[in-house]
Amino acid sequence: MVFNWFEREASSSGETPSTPDSPAVEQQPLEDAVQVNPEPDPSALQDAGDQNGEGQDDDVQEEDEALVWAREAYARLKAQQQAAATAPKTPVSTTPEPEPEATSEPTAAVDPEIAAEPSSPVPLMPEVGPEPTPAPTVGGSLLEQAAAQRQQRQQEQEVRALEVAPVATPEPTISTPPLPAADAVEPTLGEFDEDFTWSAQVLAAQGRRADQMSLEEIDWLGRLRRGLEKTRQGFVTGLLENLGDDPLTPEVLDELETLLLRADAGVQATDQVLEALRQRMNEEVVDPVEGIRFLKDQLRGLLDAPIKASGVPLLAPERGRLNIWLMVGVNGVGKTTTLGKLANLAVRSGYSALIAAADTFRAAAVQQVEVWGERSDVPVVSNPSSNADPAAVVFDAIGAARSRETDLLLVDTAGRLQTKHNLMEELQKVRKIIDRLAPEANVESLLVLDASQGQNGLRQAMAFAKAAGLTGVVVTKLDGTARGGVALAVSSEAGLPIRFIGAGEGIRDLRPFNSFEFVEALLAGR
């Protein structure tokens, strides 16, 4: 299934974008692909109600509208998945291969199946092995016998060495670990649980109808919600303990300030949010529900401000034009892993991609990139020699991308500290090569930022913005830290738009950034 994540917000009508590679079930409306009643499947709804501790109510109008909408969407997705599973597949030819004709010429090896037949006129040949070493002659002097024995032992050692040692020393490679089951196959519809209900409500809040929902979006929103669990536990739990049912008070705002700073939202973002809340409290009494709603609006405003200033609401490769995305960052933030996930995302969205392994300083970096390329069937341009010039690799990659008419060229660069001026100059050299060889290309310089590094990551963003001409940030490892608020600090203090976020270790745990979904996942449950 092809779902174009890069054009997800391009359609104003909210319809799920499709590509020519999409299967027929995805391209046509659900009603034409399979007969489905507008109301949910009663059996599916009954199972869903039992799992949520609810019985099937005779009066559907009394149920919560959002829950009814989620159940209808679930029934449609279930029918859609069943239709795709039962769709006719291309028949596989079962014609047996013709048997090889027998030849009259003698052969050194015999097919075991032919040899097993009793009518086979060809006799079995004995297995050929190493020629036996002649035993030393008994006659002769003691010196001659000793010399013959030494020669025999030497020949035996040479034979054993030939049997054990390989003929040629292979180049060092990295074994490809098997993909997790969740990443190796297409997303499947799970149970009608809390994750699905929340994901469906988030899509509904963005103006999506039940018949416009995609299983890819449901799968990602569930991953995002689970990935922000650590940040949400520390933030939302403390927020709920202080809100209660009473209107907002200055004491509650002081506690909110502590929670935001603890989540590494940054001083500037925290002050901006609290100042807006104080002004609202001076104008009217703010109850907890309205306070949470206002808080979400402020957080979304902080995250959207750099994106609106860039003029590009959703970063996507431009069709009919070479797009070059440069991945930069310090060591250990996951640049190569993020690049591999972006390559997979581009392929799954219907784009052609190419990877340039320009990280020539780190040991086994090229092999790691090749592993990611094999996972997504994306070619990799690399230089196997040690300490190769990164600019030379980029030079070859640009030529290869043009000859293949590739949509997206992803460039992996060496990790470097923002304080190492020589390495930062090397990064500028790569950027100059790109500007000189491909002046017509759409170039993006994306900083990969580890969310667990908190404010240190913010300082990295400020330093790299000067040397690499950053155009966006990719926030990774949100699932492994309680400092997910660093995204707010990057947007407010560094002024850089967040383009992608990663909330897991799987190959599909990286998606384009959506401020509404991020804030809802951060404050899920309120």
Short mmCIF file of C-alpha atoms in Angstrom, two decimals, residues 1 35 86 117 219 373 391 518:
data_model
loop_
_atom_site.label_atom_id
_atom_site.label_comp_id
_atom_site.label_asym_id
_atom_site.label_seq_id
_atom_site.Cartn_x
_atom_site.Cartn_y
_atom_site.Cartn_z
CA MET A 1 0.00 0.00 0.00
CA GLN A 35 -20.49 -3.18 0.06
CA THR A 86 -9.44 -11.14 -0.51
CA GLU A 117 17.23 -44.11 -11.03
CA ASP A 219 -0.88 3.27 13.05
CA GLY A 373 19.65 0.93 1.87
CA ALA A 391 32.86 16.02 -1.00
CA PHE A 518 2.16 16.36 18.74
#
